[in-house]
Each structure stands twice: as C-alpha cells, then as structure tokens.
C-alpha cells in the first residue's frame, strides 16, 4: 500500500445510552491526513480522540460519513495489515520477554512484501538493549511503552496510531521518548496519528495539530506546525516553538469553553 492518505468526510459516531438520548461522540468530522505526515489530536477528555482512532483502524464503524485509508475502507486496510496501534496502556503478553513480545506479531502476521526489520537493533536504539530478555513485570512504565512502540513499528505499518503513549511518564522521559519516536518515524515515514494531552508534545512532533472539543465531539481547529526537522530537544526552548505553544494553548482554551457552553 505504501504511504497512506487518510480521508474523513462528514463522519459521525453515536453511542446509545440507557434512558438517555444518543451520545454524539463524533459529529461532522472532515479531515485529510497526507501520506507520511505526523498529525496530533488534542482536546478535552471525552471529545472523541480514542473513538477517532478506533474508526480509522476499523475497530468500529462510523454511523454516517465516509472514511478511506489509501482508498480502502478501514476494515479493508486493517485486513491488508496497514495499521500499527499503540493503545493507552500497552497490552504486553506477561509470559513473553521484551524480545518475545516484539517479535510475536511478526511471526503470526508475516507480511511478505516487507523485509523483517532488525527488531533487536530497534530495541537497542530505544535503550532496551539490556532488557531484551526481561518479562513485562520487570519493566518500568516507560520501558513497557517503548516495547509497545517498537512492536508497532516492527511490522512497518503504513499508518501508526498512538493513543497517549507517553501519558503516564515524567517530562524528561517523555522528551527522550519523543526523540526516539521521531527517529523511528524518520526511518519509516509511516503516516502517524498521535493522541496527546500535552501542548509541547503536539508542537514538537507534528506537521499538523487537530484541536477537538466535546459534546458533540468535533474538530474546532487545525494548526500547521511549520518548524524545521529534525526537531531535537533544543527546539523546545526556541522562540518559534514557544509561539506555536501559545497559539495552540489559545485554540485549546476555546475548545474547553465550547465544551462547557454546549453541555
Ligand atoms: N463504547 C462506548 N460506549 C458508549 N460510550 C462511549 C464508548 N466509547 C466512548 N464513549 C463515549 O464517547 C465519548 C468520547 O470518548 P473517547 O474515549 O473517544 O474520548 P477521548 O477524547 O479519547 O477522551 P480521553 O482524553 O479521556 O481519553 C465519551 O463521552 C465516552 O463516554
Ligand atoms: Mg482517549
């Protein structure tokens, strides 16, 4: 399939609620994600970020509108093994080592058109060289996240979906992992959709930041981040970076107040 364009037009997703009107988790979502770009989604809790990822990856279907991934429906794209998914709390198999967890999907899901990447080398690159044979129970939260990210990259997906992968980490570990994620991405150039609650993380990583508001879940702003790459740690302190943080902060403040007004 190669690099994937993701297109969403008029997408709506409803959830039934007992004794209440349907909850509009997503309403009228129009979004085009260009192939090979890094797009972040940011917005208040409950605005539909995780729902959006589930729709793109074909785990759930939209109630109205159209989604295509490189011209295919999400379910077709999933069957073609287009997606790598890193959920909020990575599900690692407790009885398998770091290396075992990372190599497992490759064994059960071999894609004949892609060479097997050197997964051990990838694990070393993200600082897990000493931990290849450890079990998940022996890892810190950040080590588990890195294992899940390498596992997702391992199949060289066309689209990588990451749902707050660094949410539970301290600022410095987060920044180090951002650097490693960007390096992996530069090598593979997958299309990335990345959910975060961190303004600086969204600015650092993204080509485009999508701002969402809740009730109903919708897109309120799309901000292009026109900063040069590679974006190493130092960029965080530059005036240009700070200007984007302020711009995103303003937009997000509006999104939070929209949610309150509408509820
Ligand atoms: N399976 C489900 N059944 C019913 N309602 C759901 C379901 N999944 C999500 N919702 C509702 O849809 C809305 C959007 O949820 P979603 O998980 O997409 O939000 P989110 O933006 O990812 O929030 P957070 O930042 O807290 O992770 C919420 O109001 C949630 O309660
Ligand atoms: Mg979520």
PDB file of C-alpha atoms and ligand atoms in Angstrom:
ATOM      1  CA  UNK A   1       0.000   0.000   0.000  1.00  0.00           C
ATOM      2  CA  UNK A   2       2.877   2.385   0.665  1.00  0.00           C
ATOM      3  CA  UNK A   3       2.304   5.710   2.410  1.00  0.00           C
ATOM      4  CA  UNK A   4      -1.330   6.146   3.290  1.00  0.00           C
ATOM      5  CA  UNK A   5      -3.645   9.109   2.915  1.00  0.00           C
ATOM      6  CA  UNK A   6      -6.454   9.097   5.453  1.00  0.00           C
ATOM      7  CA  UNK A   7      -9.666  10.888   4.446  1.00  0.00           C
ATOM      8  CA  UNK A   8     -12.700  11.512   6.613  1.00  0.00           C
ATOM      9  CA  UNK A   9     -15.817  13.232   5.320  1.00  0.00           C
ATOM     10  CA  UNK A  10     -18.894  14.043   7.404  1.00  0.00           C
ATOM     11  CA  UNK A  11     -18.052  11.323   9.905  1.00  0.00           C
ATOM     12  CA  UNK A  12     -20.447  10.810  12.778  1.00  0.00           C
ATOM     13  CA  UNK A  13     -20.370   8.294  15.608  1.00  0.00           C
ATOM     14  CA  UNK A  14     -23.172   7.789  18.099  1.00  0.00           C
ATOM     15  CA  UNK A  15     -23.276   5.712  21.257  1.00  0.00           C
ATOM     16  CA  UNK A  16     -26.580   4.600  22.731  1.00  0.00           C
ATOM     17  CA  UNK A  17     -27.080   5.481  26.377  1.00  0.00           C
ATOM     18  CA  UNK A  18     -29.597   3.731  28.623  1.00  0.00           C
ATOM     19  CA  UNK A  19     -32.644   6.004  29.176  1.00  0.00           C
ATOM     20  CA  UNK A  20     -30.895   8.965  27.572  1.00  0.00           C
ATOM     21  CA  UNK A  21     -30.589  10.402  24.068  1.00  0.00           C
ATOM     22  CA  UNK A  22     -27.722   9.013  21.994  1.00  0.00           C
ATOM     23  CA  UNK A  23     -24.329  10.435  22.810  1.00  0.00           C
ATOM     24  CA  UNK A  24     -22.719  12.118  19.801  1.00  0.00           C
ATOM     25  CA  UNK A  25     -19.106  11.015  20.243  1.00  0.00           C
ATOM     26  CA  UNK A  26     -18.091  12.492  16.870  1.00  0.00           C
ATOM     27  CA  UNK A  27     -20.025  14.855  14.638  1.00  0.00           C
ATOM     28  CA  UNK A  28     -19.329  16.049  11.110  1.00  0.00           C
ATOM     29  CA  UNK A  29     -15.626  15.196  11.086  1.00  0.00           C
ATOM     30  CA  UNK A  30     -13.854  16.341   7.923  1.00  0.00           C
ATOM     31  CA  UNK A  31     -10.145  15.617   7.952  1.00  0.00           C
ATOM     32  CA  UNK A  32      -7.490  14.780   5.395  1.00  0.00           C
ATOM     33  CA  UNK A  33      -4.192  13.377   6.624  1.00  0.00           C
ATOM     34  CA  UNK A  34      -1.495  13.487   3.970  1.00  0.00           C
ATOM     35  CA  UNK A  35       0.705  10.417   3.448  1.00  0.00           C
ATOM     36  CA  UNK A  36       3.823  10.268   5.587  1.00  0.00           C
ATOM     37  CA  UNK A  37       2.816  13.171   7.824  1.00  0.00           C
ATOM     38  CA  UNK A  38       2.729  13.280  11.605  1.00  0.00           C
ATOM     39  CA  UNK A  39      -0.637  14.506  12.894  1.00  0.00           C
ATOM     40  CA  UNK A  40      -1.544  15.000  16.551  1.00  0.00           C
ATOM     41  CA  UNK A  41      -5.028  15.118  18.040  1.00  0.00           C
ATOM     42  CA  UNK A  42      -5.531  17.179  21.196  1.00  0.00           C
ATOM     43  CA  UNK A  43      -8.667  18.120  23.141  1.00  0.00           C
ATOM     44  CA  UNK A  44     -10.516  17.732  26.441  1.00  0.00           C
ATOM     45  CA  UNK A  45     -11.317  14.315  27.869  1.00  0.00           C
ATOM     46  CA  UNK A  46     -14.349  12.803  26.139  1.00  0.00           C
ATOM     47  CA  UNK A  47     -14.061  14.800  22.888  1.00  0.00           C
ATOM     48  CA  UNK A  48     -13.724  11.605  20.856  1.00  0.00           C
ATOM     49  CA  UNK A  49      -9.976  11.221  20.271  1.00  0.00           C
ATOM     50  CA  UNK A  50      -9.848   7.488  21.004  1.00  0.00           C
ATOM     51  CA  UNK A  51     -13.102   6.991  19.090  1.00  0.00           C
ATOM     52  CA  UNK A  52     -11.494   8.656  16.077  1.00  0.00           C
ATOM     53  CA  UNK A  53      -8.552   6.212  16.219  1.00  0.00           C
ATOM     54  CA  UNK A  54     -10.921   3.238  16.526  1.00  0.00           C
ATOM     55  CA  UNK A  55     -12.843   4.404  13.439  1.00  0.00           C
ATOM     56  CA  UNK A  56      -9.690   4.957  11.362  1.00  0.00           C
ATOM     57  CA  UNK A  57      -8.386   1.499  12.274  1.00  0.00           C
ATOM     58  CA  UNK A  58     -11.708  -0.220  11.507  1.00  0.00           C
ATOM     59  CA  UNK A  59     -12.265  -1.449  15.073  1.00  0.00           C
ATOM     60  CA  UNK A  60     -15.609   0.415  14.977  1.00  0.00           C
ATOM     61  CA  UNK A  61     -17.721   1.743  12.118  1.00  0.00           C
ATOM     62  CA  UNK A  62     -18.974   5.288  11.563  1.00  0.00           C
ATOM     63  CA  UNK A  63     -22.752   5.859  11.761  1.00  0.00           C
ATOM     64  CA  UNK A  64     -22.572   8.390   8.926  1.00  0.00           C
ATOM     65  CA  UNK A  65     -19.947   9.782   6.561  1.00  0.00           C
ATOM     66  CA  UNK A  66     -17.025   8.154   4.842  1.00  0.00           C
ATOM     67  CA  UNK A  67     -13.502   7.138   5.875  1.00  0.00           C
ATOM     68  CA  UNK A  68     -10.850   5.898   3.490  1.00  0.00           C
ATOM     69  CA  UNK A  69      -7.280   4.815   4.125  1.00  0.00           C
ATOM     70  CA  UNK A  70      -5.372   4.948   0.865  1.00  0.00           C
ATOM     71  CA  UNK A  71      -8.651   4.494  -0.980  1.00  0.00           C
ATOM     72  CA  UNK A  72      -9.696   1.434   1.062  1.00  0.00           C
ATOM     73  CA  UNK A  73     -12.296   1.184   3.784  1.00  0.00           C
ATOM     74  CA  UNK A  74     -10.759   0.975   7.275  1.00  0.00           C
ATOM     75  CA  UNK A  75     -11.699  -2.715   7.516  1.00  0.00           C
ATOM     76  CA  UNK A  76     -10.023  -3.469   4.169  1.00  0.00           C
ATOM     77  CA  UNK A  77      -6.951  -1.514   5.241  1.00  0.00           C
ATOM     78  CA  UNK A  78      -6.869  -3.464   8.515  1.00  0.00           C
ATOM     79  CA  UNK A  79      -7.051  -6.731   6.567  1.00  0.00           C
ATOM     80  CA  UNK A  80      -4.122  -5.517   4.468  1.00  0.00           C
ATOM     81  CA  UNK A  81      -2.227  -5.033   7.775  1.00  0.00           C
ATOM     82  CA  UNK A  82      -1.923  -1.306   7.240  1.00  0.00           C
ATOM     83  CA  UNK A  83      -2.083  -0.360  10.910  1.00  0.00           C
ATOM     84  CA  UNK A  84       0.176  -0.355  13.911  1.00  0.00           C
ATOM     85  CA  UNK A  85      -1.666   0.530  17.119  1.00  0.00           C
ATOM     86  CA  UNK A  86      -0.199   1.583  20.455  1.00  0.00           C
ATOM     87  CA  UNK A  87      -3.039   1.777  22.982  1.00  0.00           C
ATOM     88  CA  UNK A  88      -3.064   3.932  26.102  1.00  0.00           C
ATOM     89  CA  UNK A  89      -1.961   1.058  28.336  1.00  0.00           C
ATOM     90  CA  UNK A  90       0.151  -1.284  26.257  1.00  0.00           C
ATOM     91  CA  UNK A  91      -1.024  -4.870  26.379  1.00  0.00           C
ATOM     92  CA  UNK A  92       2.162  -6.937  26.564  1.00  0.00           C
ATOM     93  CA  UNK A  93       1.895 -10.686  26.992  1.00  0.00           C
ATOM     94  CA  UNK A  94       3.147 -11.260  30.554  1.00  0.00           C
ATOM     95  CA  UNK A  95       4.758 -14.627  29.830  1.00  0.00           C
ATOM     96  CA  UNK A  96       6.848 -13.367  26.915  1.00  0.00           C
ATOM     97  CA  UNK A  97      10.082 -11.390  27.168  1.00  0.00           C
ATOM     98  CA  UNK A  98      10.552  -7.926  25.638  1.00  0.00           C
ATOM     99  CA  UNK A  99      12.023  -9.560  22.536  1.00  0.00           C
ATOM    100  CA  UNK A 100       9.285 -12.211  22.502  1.00  0.00           C
ATOM    101  CA  UNK A 101       6.550  -9.566  22.629  1.00  0.00           C
ATOM    102  CA  UNK A 102       8.137  -7.521  19.861  1.00  0.00           C
ATOM    103  CA  UNK A 103       8.713 -10.451  17.502  1.00  0.00           C
ATOM    104  CA  UNK A 104       5.374 -12.210  18.084  1.00  0.00           C
ATOM    105  CA  UNK A 105       3.194 -10.171  15.672  1.00  0.00           C
ATOM    106  CA  UNK A 106       5.816 -10.649  13.010  1.00  0.00           C
ATOM    107  CA  UNK A 107       5.607 -14.409  13.447  1.00  0.00           C
ATOM    108  CA  UNK A 108       1.810 -14.610  13.362  1.00  0.00           C
ATOM    109  CA  UNK A 109       1.234 -11.853  10.837  1.00  0.00           C
ATOM    110  CA  UNK A 110       4.026 -12.055   8.354  1.00  0.00           C
ATOM    111  CA  UNK A 111       3.795  -9.517   5.542  1.00  0.00           C
ATOM    112  CA  UNK A 112       5.516 -10.981   2.554  1.00  0.00           C
ATOM    113  CA  UNK A 113       6.100  -7.621   0.855  1.00  0.00           C
ATOM    114  CA  UNK A 114       8.268  -6.135   3.617  1.00  0.00           C
ATOM    115  CA  UNK A 115      11.615  -7.240   4.880  1.00  0.00           C
ATOM    116  CA  UNK A 116      11.837  -8.099   8.528  1.00  0.00           C
ATOM    117  CA  UNK A 117      13.371  -5.139  10.330  1.00  0.00           C
ATOM    118  CA  UNK A 118      16.127  -5.822  12.836  1.00  0.00           C
ATOM    119  CA  UNK A 119      13.929  -5.730  15.914  1.00  0.00           C
ATOM    120  CA  UNK A 120      16.800  -6.280  18.331  1.00  0.00           C
ATOM    121  CA  UNK A 121      18.584  -3.276  16.859  1.00  0.00           C
ATOM    122  CA  UNK A 122      15.407  -1.201  17.184  1.00  0.00           C
ATOM    123  CA  UNK A 123      15.104  -2.226  20.842  1.00  0.00           C
ATOM    124  CA  UNK A 124      18.735  -1.228  21.404  1.00  0.00           C
ATOM    125  CA  UNK A 125      18.099   2.131  19.718  1.00  0.00           C
ATOM    126  CA  UNK A 126      15.347   2.909  22.218  1.00  0.00           C
ATOM    127  CA  UNK A 127      17.551   1.925  25.162  1.00  0.00           C
ATOM    128  CA  UNK A 128      16.214  -1.580  25.806  1.00  0.00           C
ATOM    129  CA  UNK A 129      19.380  -3.444  24.856  1.00  0.00           C
ATOM    130  CA  UNK A 130      19.922  -4.576  28.464  1.00  0.00           C
ATOM    131  CA  UNK A 131      16.296  -5.655  28.846  1.00  0.00           C
ATOM    132  CA  UNK A 132      15.705  -7.891  25.814  1.00  0.00           C
ATOM    133  CA  UNK A 133      15.027 -10.959  27.936  1.00  0.00           C
ATOM    134  CA  UNK A 134      13.133  -9.311  30.779  1.00  0.00           C
ATOM    135  CA  UNK A 135       9.444 -10.014  31.351  1.00  0.00           C
ATOM    136  CA  UNK A 136       6.898  -7.142  31.305  1.00  0.00           C
ATOM    137  CA  UNK A 137       6.507  -7.364  35.105  1.00  0.00           C
ATOM    138  CA  UNK A 138      10.196  -6.453  35.431  1.00  0.00           C
ATOM    139  CA  UNK A 139       9.865  -3.278  33.318  1.00  0.00           C
ATOM    140  CA  UNK A 140       9.087   0.333  34.249  1.00  0.00           C
ATOM    141  CA  UNK A 141       6.107   2.081  32.640  1.00  0.00           C
ATOM    142  CA  UNK A 142       8.363   3.853  30.154  1.00  0.00           C
ATOM    143  CA  UNK A 143      10.103   0.600  29.200  1.00  0.00           C
ATOM    144  CA  UNK A 144       6.720  -1.005  28.519  1.00  0.00           C
ATOM    145  CA  UNK A 145       5.743   1.942  26.322  1.00  0.00           C
ATOM    146  CA  UNK A 146       8.979   1.660  24.344  1.00  0.00           C
ATOM    147  CA  UNK A 147       8.433  -2.077  23.893  1.00  0.00           C
ATOM    148  CA  UNK A 148       4.897  -1.429  22.581  1.00  0.00           C
ATOM    149  CA  UNK A 149       6.164   1.264  20.192  1.00  0.00           C
ATOM    150  CA  UNK A 150       8.905  -0.963  18.759  1.00  0.00           C
ATOM    151  CA  UNK A 151       6.354  -3.776  18.380  1.00  0.00           C
ATOM    152  CA  UNK A 152       4.058  -1.414  16.438  1.00  0.00           C
ATOM    153  CA  UNK A 153       6.911  -0.187  14.221  1.00  0.00           C
ATOM    154  CA  UNK A 154       8.141  -3.747  13.745  1.00  0.00           C
ATOM    155  CA  UNK A 155       5.592  -4.587  11.081  1.00  0.00           C
ATOM    156  CA  UNK A 156       6.383  -1.383   9.199  1.00  0.00           C
ATOM    157  CA  UNK A 157       2.757  -0.273   9.133  1.00  0.00           C
ATOM    158  CA  UNK A 158       1.557   2.313   6.624  1.00  0.00           C
ATOM    159  CA  UNK A 159      -0.371   4.008   9.428  1.00  0.00           C
ATOM    160  CA  UNK A 160       0.729   4.184  13.032  1.00  0.00           C
ATOM    161  CA  UNK A 161      -1.966   5.106  15.574  1.00  0.00           C
ATOM    162  CA  UNK A 162      -0.755   6.065  19.048  1.00  0.00           C
ATOM    163  CA  UNK A 163      -3.212   6.823  21.851  1.00  0.00           C
ATOM    164  CA  UNK A 164      -1.471   8.916  24.532  1.00  0.00           C
ATOM    165  CA  UNK A 165       1.547   6.623  24.517  1.00  0.00           C
ATOM    166  CA  UNK A 166       3.578   8.870  26.831  1.00  0.00           C
ATOM    167  CA  UNK A 167       0.691   9.940  29.087  1.00  0.00           C
ATOM    168  CA  UNK A 168       1.964   8.411  32.297  1.00  0.00           C
ATOM    169  CA  UNK A 169       5.592   9.494  32.017  1.00  0.00           C
ATOM    170  CA  UNK A 170       7.591  12.301  33.574  1.00  0.00           C
ATOM    171  CA  UNK A 171       8.596  15.260  31.409  1.00  0.00           C
ATOM    172  CA  UNK A 172      12.204  14.188  30.771  1.00  0.00           C
ATOM    173  CA  UNK A 173      11.427  10.565  29.944  1.00  0.00           C
ATOM    174  CA  UNK A 174       8.686  11.862  27.660  1.00  0.00           C
ATOM    175  CA  UNK A 175      11.098  14.173  25.835  1.00  0.00           C
ATOM    176  CA  UNK A 176      13.633  11.383  25.404  1.00  0.00           C
ATOM    177  CA  UNK A 177      10.952   9.069  24.008  1.00  0.00           C
ATOM    178  CA  UNK A 178       9.702  11.812  21.660  1.00  0.00           C
ATOM    179  CA  UNK A 179      13.211  11.980  20.243  1.00  0.00           C
ATOM    180  CA  UNK A 180      13.295   8.205  19.746  1.00  0.00           C
ATOM    181  CA  UNK A 181       9.827   8.163  18.214  1.00  0.00           C
ATOM    182  CA  UNK A 182      10.825  10.871  15.738  1.00  0.00           C
ATOM    183  CA  UNK A 183      13.960   8.930  14.792  1.00  0.00           C
ATOM    184  CA  UNK A 184      11.949   5.759  14.157  1.00  0.00           C
ATOM    185  CA  UNK A 185       9.425   7.759  12.154  1.00  0.00           C
ATOM    186  CA  UNK A 186      12.132   9.413  10.014  1.00  0.00           C
ATOM    187  CA  UNK A 187      13.314   5.902   9.093  1.00  0.00           C
ATOM    188  CA  UNK A 188       9.902   4.521   8.151  1.00  0.00           C
ATOM    189  CA  UNK A 189       7.848   7.586   7.200  1.00  0.00           C
ATOM    190  CA  UNK A 190       4.590   5.962   8.196  1.00  0.00           C
ATOM    191  CA  UNK A 191       1.551   8.207   8.426  1.00  0.00           C
ATOM    192  CA  UNK A 192       1.188   8.863  12.166  1.00  0.00           C
ATOM    193  CA  UNK A 193      -1.926   9.852  14.126  1.00  0.00           C
ATOM    194  CA  UNK A 194      -0.903  10.635  17.681  1.00  0.00           C
ATOM    195  CA  UNK A 195      -3.266  11.457  20.565  1.00  0.00           C
ATOM    196  CA  UNK A 196      -1.856  13.605  23.359  1.00  0.00           C
ATOM    197  CA  UNK A 197      -2.894  15.969  26.146  1.00  0.00           C
ATOM    198  CA  UNK A 198       0.446  17.785  26.053  1.00  0.00           C
ATOM    199  CA  UNK A 199       0.707  21.042  24.112  1.00  0.00           C
ATOM    200  CA  UNK A 200       4.503  20.966  23.863  1.00  0.00           C
ATOM    201  CA  UNK A 201       4.470  17.329  22.747  1.00  0.00           C
ATOM    202  CA  UNK A 202       1.960  18.101  19.980  1.00  0.00           C
ATOM    203  CA  UNK A 203       4.080  21.032  18.739  1.00  0.00           C
ATOM    204  CA  UNK A 204       7.353  19.117  18.891  1.00  0.00           C
ATOM    205  CA  UNK A 205       6.162  16.060  16.996  1.00  0.00           C
ATOM    206  CA  UNK A 206       3.596  17.236  14.497  1.00  0.00           C
ATOM    207  CA  UNK A 207       3.222  18.587  11.000  1.00  0.00           C
ATOM    208  CA  UNK A 208      -0.380  19.336  11.879  1.00  0.00           C
ATOM    209  CA  UNK A 209      -2.284  19.529  15.175  1.00  0.00           C
ATOM    210  CA  UNK A 210      -6.023  18.837  15.167  1.00  0.00           C
ATOM    211  CA  UNK A 211      -7.868  20.514  18.062  1.00  0.00           C
ATOM    212  CA  UNK A 212     -11.144  18.927  19.175  1.00  0.00           C
ATOM    213  CA  UNK A 213     -13.985  19.923  21.518  1.00  0.00           C
ATOM    214  CA  UNK A 214     -16.603  17.718  23.237  1.00  0.00           C
ATOM    215  CA  UNK A 215     -20.413  17.492  23.264  1.00  0.00           C
ATOM    216  CA  UNK A 216     -20.616  16.843  20.420  1.00  0.00           C
ATOM    217  CA  UNK A 217     -17.071  15.644  19.653  1.00  0.00           C
ATOM    218  CA  UNK A 218     -15.854  17.792  16.777  1.00  0.00           C
ATOM    219  CA  UNK A 219     -12.839  19.471  15.203  1.00  0.00           C
ATOM    220  CA  UNK A 220     -12.530  23.140  16.148  1.00  0.00           C
ATOM    221  CA  UNK A 221      -9.127  23.986  14.668  1.00  0.00           C
ATOM    222  CA  UNK A 222      -6.245  22.573  12.628  1.00  0.00           C
ATOM    223  CA  UNK A 223      -2.843  24.190  13.173  1.00  0.00           C
ATOM    224  CA  UNK A 224       0.092  23.609  10.808  1.00  0.00           C
ATOM    225  CA  UNK A 225       3.427  23.424  12.632  1.00  0.00           C
ATOM    226  CA  UNK A 226       5.981  24.858  10.267  1.00  0.00           C
ATOM    227  CA  UNK A 227       9.176  24.149  12.227  1.00  0.00           C
ATOM    228  CA  UNK A 228      12.261  22.576  10.620  1.00  0.00           C
ATOM    229  CA  UNK A 229      13.099  18.900  11.180  1.00  0.00           C
ATOM    230  CA  UNK A 230      14.842  17.074  12.705  1.00  0.00           C
ATOM    231  CA  UNK A 231      13.458  18.556  15.908  1.00  0.00           C
ATOM    232  CA  UNK A 232      15.920  17.777  18.628  1.00  0.00           C
ATOM    233  CA  UNK A 233      15.454  18.579  22.298  1.00  0.00           C
ATOM    234  CA  UNK A 234      16.867  22.128  21.956  1.00  0.00           C
ATOM    235  CA  UNK A 235      13.968  23.209  19.762  1.00  0.00           C
ATOM    236  CA  UNK A 236      11.687  23.218  22.817  1.00  0.00           C
ATOM    237  CA  UNK A 237      13.321  26.407  24.112  1.00  0.00           C
ATOM    238  CA  UNK A 238      13.275  28.358  20.827  1.00  0.00           C
ATOM    239  CA  UNK A 239      11.015  31.432  20.431  1.00  0.00           C
ATOM    240  CA  UNK A 240       9.343  29.938  17.340  1.00  0.00           C
ATOM    241  CA  UNK A 241       8.443  26.815  19.304  1.00  0.00           C
ATOM    242  CA  UNK A 242       7.055  28.923  22.137  1.00  0.00           C
ATOM    243  CA  UNK A 243       4.932  30.946  19.697  1.00  0.00           C
ATOM    244  CA  UNK A 244       3.304  27.724  18.439  1.00  0.00           C
ATOM    245  CA  UNK A 245       2.697  26.588  22.025  1.00  0.00           C
ATOM    246  CA  UNK A 246       0.870  29.854  22.748  1.00  0.00           C
ATOM    247  CA  UNK A 247      -1.183  29.565  19.566  1.00  0.00           C
ATOM    248  CA  UNK A 248      -2.202  26.001  20.391  1.00  0.00           C
ATOM    249  CA  UNK A 249      -2.919  26.936  24.006  1.00  0.00           C
ATOM    250  CA  UNK A 250      -5.353  29.665  22.844  1.00  0.00           C
ATOM    251  CA  UNK A 251      -7.079  27.306  20.468  1.00  0.00           C
ATOM    252  CA  UNK A 252      -7.373  24.633  23.136  1.00  0.00           C
ATOM    253  CA  UNK A 253      -8.766  27.100  25.665  1.00  0.00           C
ATOM    254  CA  UNK A 254     -11.555  27.846  23.165  1.00  0.00           C
ATOM    255  CA  UNK A 255     -12.163  24.111  22.743  1.00  0.00           C
ATOM    256  CA  UNK A 256     -12.541  23.682  26.520  1.00  0.00           C
ATOM    257  CA  UNK A 257     -15.015  26.576  26.767  1.00  0.00           C
ATOM    258  CA  UNK A 258     -17.009  25.313  23.728  1.00  0.00           C
ATOM    259  CA  UNK A 259     -17.491  22.048  25.565  1.00  0.00           C
ATOM    260  CA  UNK A 260     -18.905  23.741  28.662  1.00  0.00           C
ATOM    261  CA  UNK A 261     -21.251  26.010  26.720  1.00  0.00           C
ATOM    262  CA  UNK A 262     -22.692  23.128  24.737  1.00  0.00           C
ATOM    263  CA  UNK A 263     -23.277  20.795  27.693  1.00  0.00           C
TER     264      UNK A 263
HETATM  265  N1  LIG B   1     -18.013   2.001  23.762  1.00  0.00           N
HETATM  266  C1  LIG B   1     -18.613   3.109  24.184  1.00  0.00           C
HETATM  267  N2  LIG B   1     -19.912   3.095  24.574  1.00  0.00           N
HETATM  268  C2  LIG B   1     -20.535   4.205  24.967  1.00  0.00           C
HETATM  269  N3  LIG B   1     -19.949   5.429  25.012  1.00  0.00           N
HETATM  270  C3  LIG B   1     -18.680   5.508  24.641  1.00  0.00           C
HETATM  271  C4  LIG B   1     -17.931   4.369  24.207  1.00  0.00           C
HETATM  272  N4  LIG B   1     -16.672   4.769  23.901  1.00  0.00           N
HETATM  273  C5  LIG B   1     -16.632   6.083  24.132  1.00  0.00           C
HETATM  274  N5  LIG B   1     -17.832   6.545  24.570  1.00  0.00           N
HETATM  275  C6  LIG B   1     -18.165   7.944  24.878  1.00  0.00           C
HETATM  276  O1  LIG B   1     -17.801   8.710  23.746  1.00  0.00           O
HETATM  277  C7  LIG B   1     -17.189   9.926  24.151  1.00  0.00           C
HETATM  278  C8  LIG B   1     -15.800  10.014  23.541  1.00  0.00           C
HETATM  279  O2  LIG B   1     -14.977   9.045  24.155  1.00  0.00           O
HETATM  280  P1  LIG B   1     -13.432   8.873  23.786  1.00  0.00           P
HETATM  281  O3  LIG B   1     -12.912   7.722  24.552  1.00  0.00           O
HETATM  282  O4  LIG B   1     -13.279   8.845  22.311  1.00  0.00           O
HETATM  283  O5  LIG B   1     -12.826  10.253  24.343  1.00  0.00           O
HETATM  284  P2  LIG B   1     -11.315  10.757  24.411  1.00  0.00           P
HETATM  285  O6  LIG B   1     -11.263  12.066  23.720  1.00  0.00           O
HETATM  286  O7  LIG B   1     -10.412   9.688  23.954  1.00  0.00           O
HETATM  287  O8  LIG B   1     -11.137  11.019  25.990  1.00  0.00           O
HETATM  288  P3  LIG B   1      -9.812  10.856  26.929  1.00  0.00           P
HETATM  289  O9  LIG B   1      -8.971  12.063  26.695  1.00  0.00           O
HETATM  290  O10 LIG B   1     -10.403  10.837  28.314  1.00  0.00           O
HETATM  291  O11 LIG B   1      -9.136   9.558  26.568  1.00  0.00           O
HETATM  292  C9  LIG B   1     -17.212   9.934  25.673  1.00  0.00           C
HETATM  293  O12 LIG B   1     -18.316  10.688  26.100  1.00  0.00           O
HETATM  294  C10 LIG B   1     -17.378   8.484  26.041  1.00  0.00           C
HETATM  295  O13 LIG B   1     -18.101   8.351  27.244  1.00  0.00           O
HETATM  296 MG1  LIG B   2      -8.938   8.501  24.891  1.00  0.00          MG
END
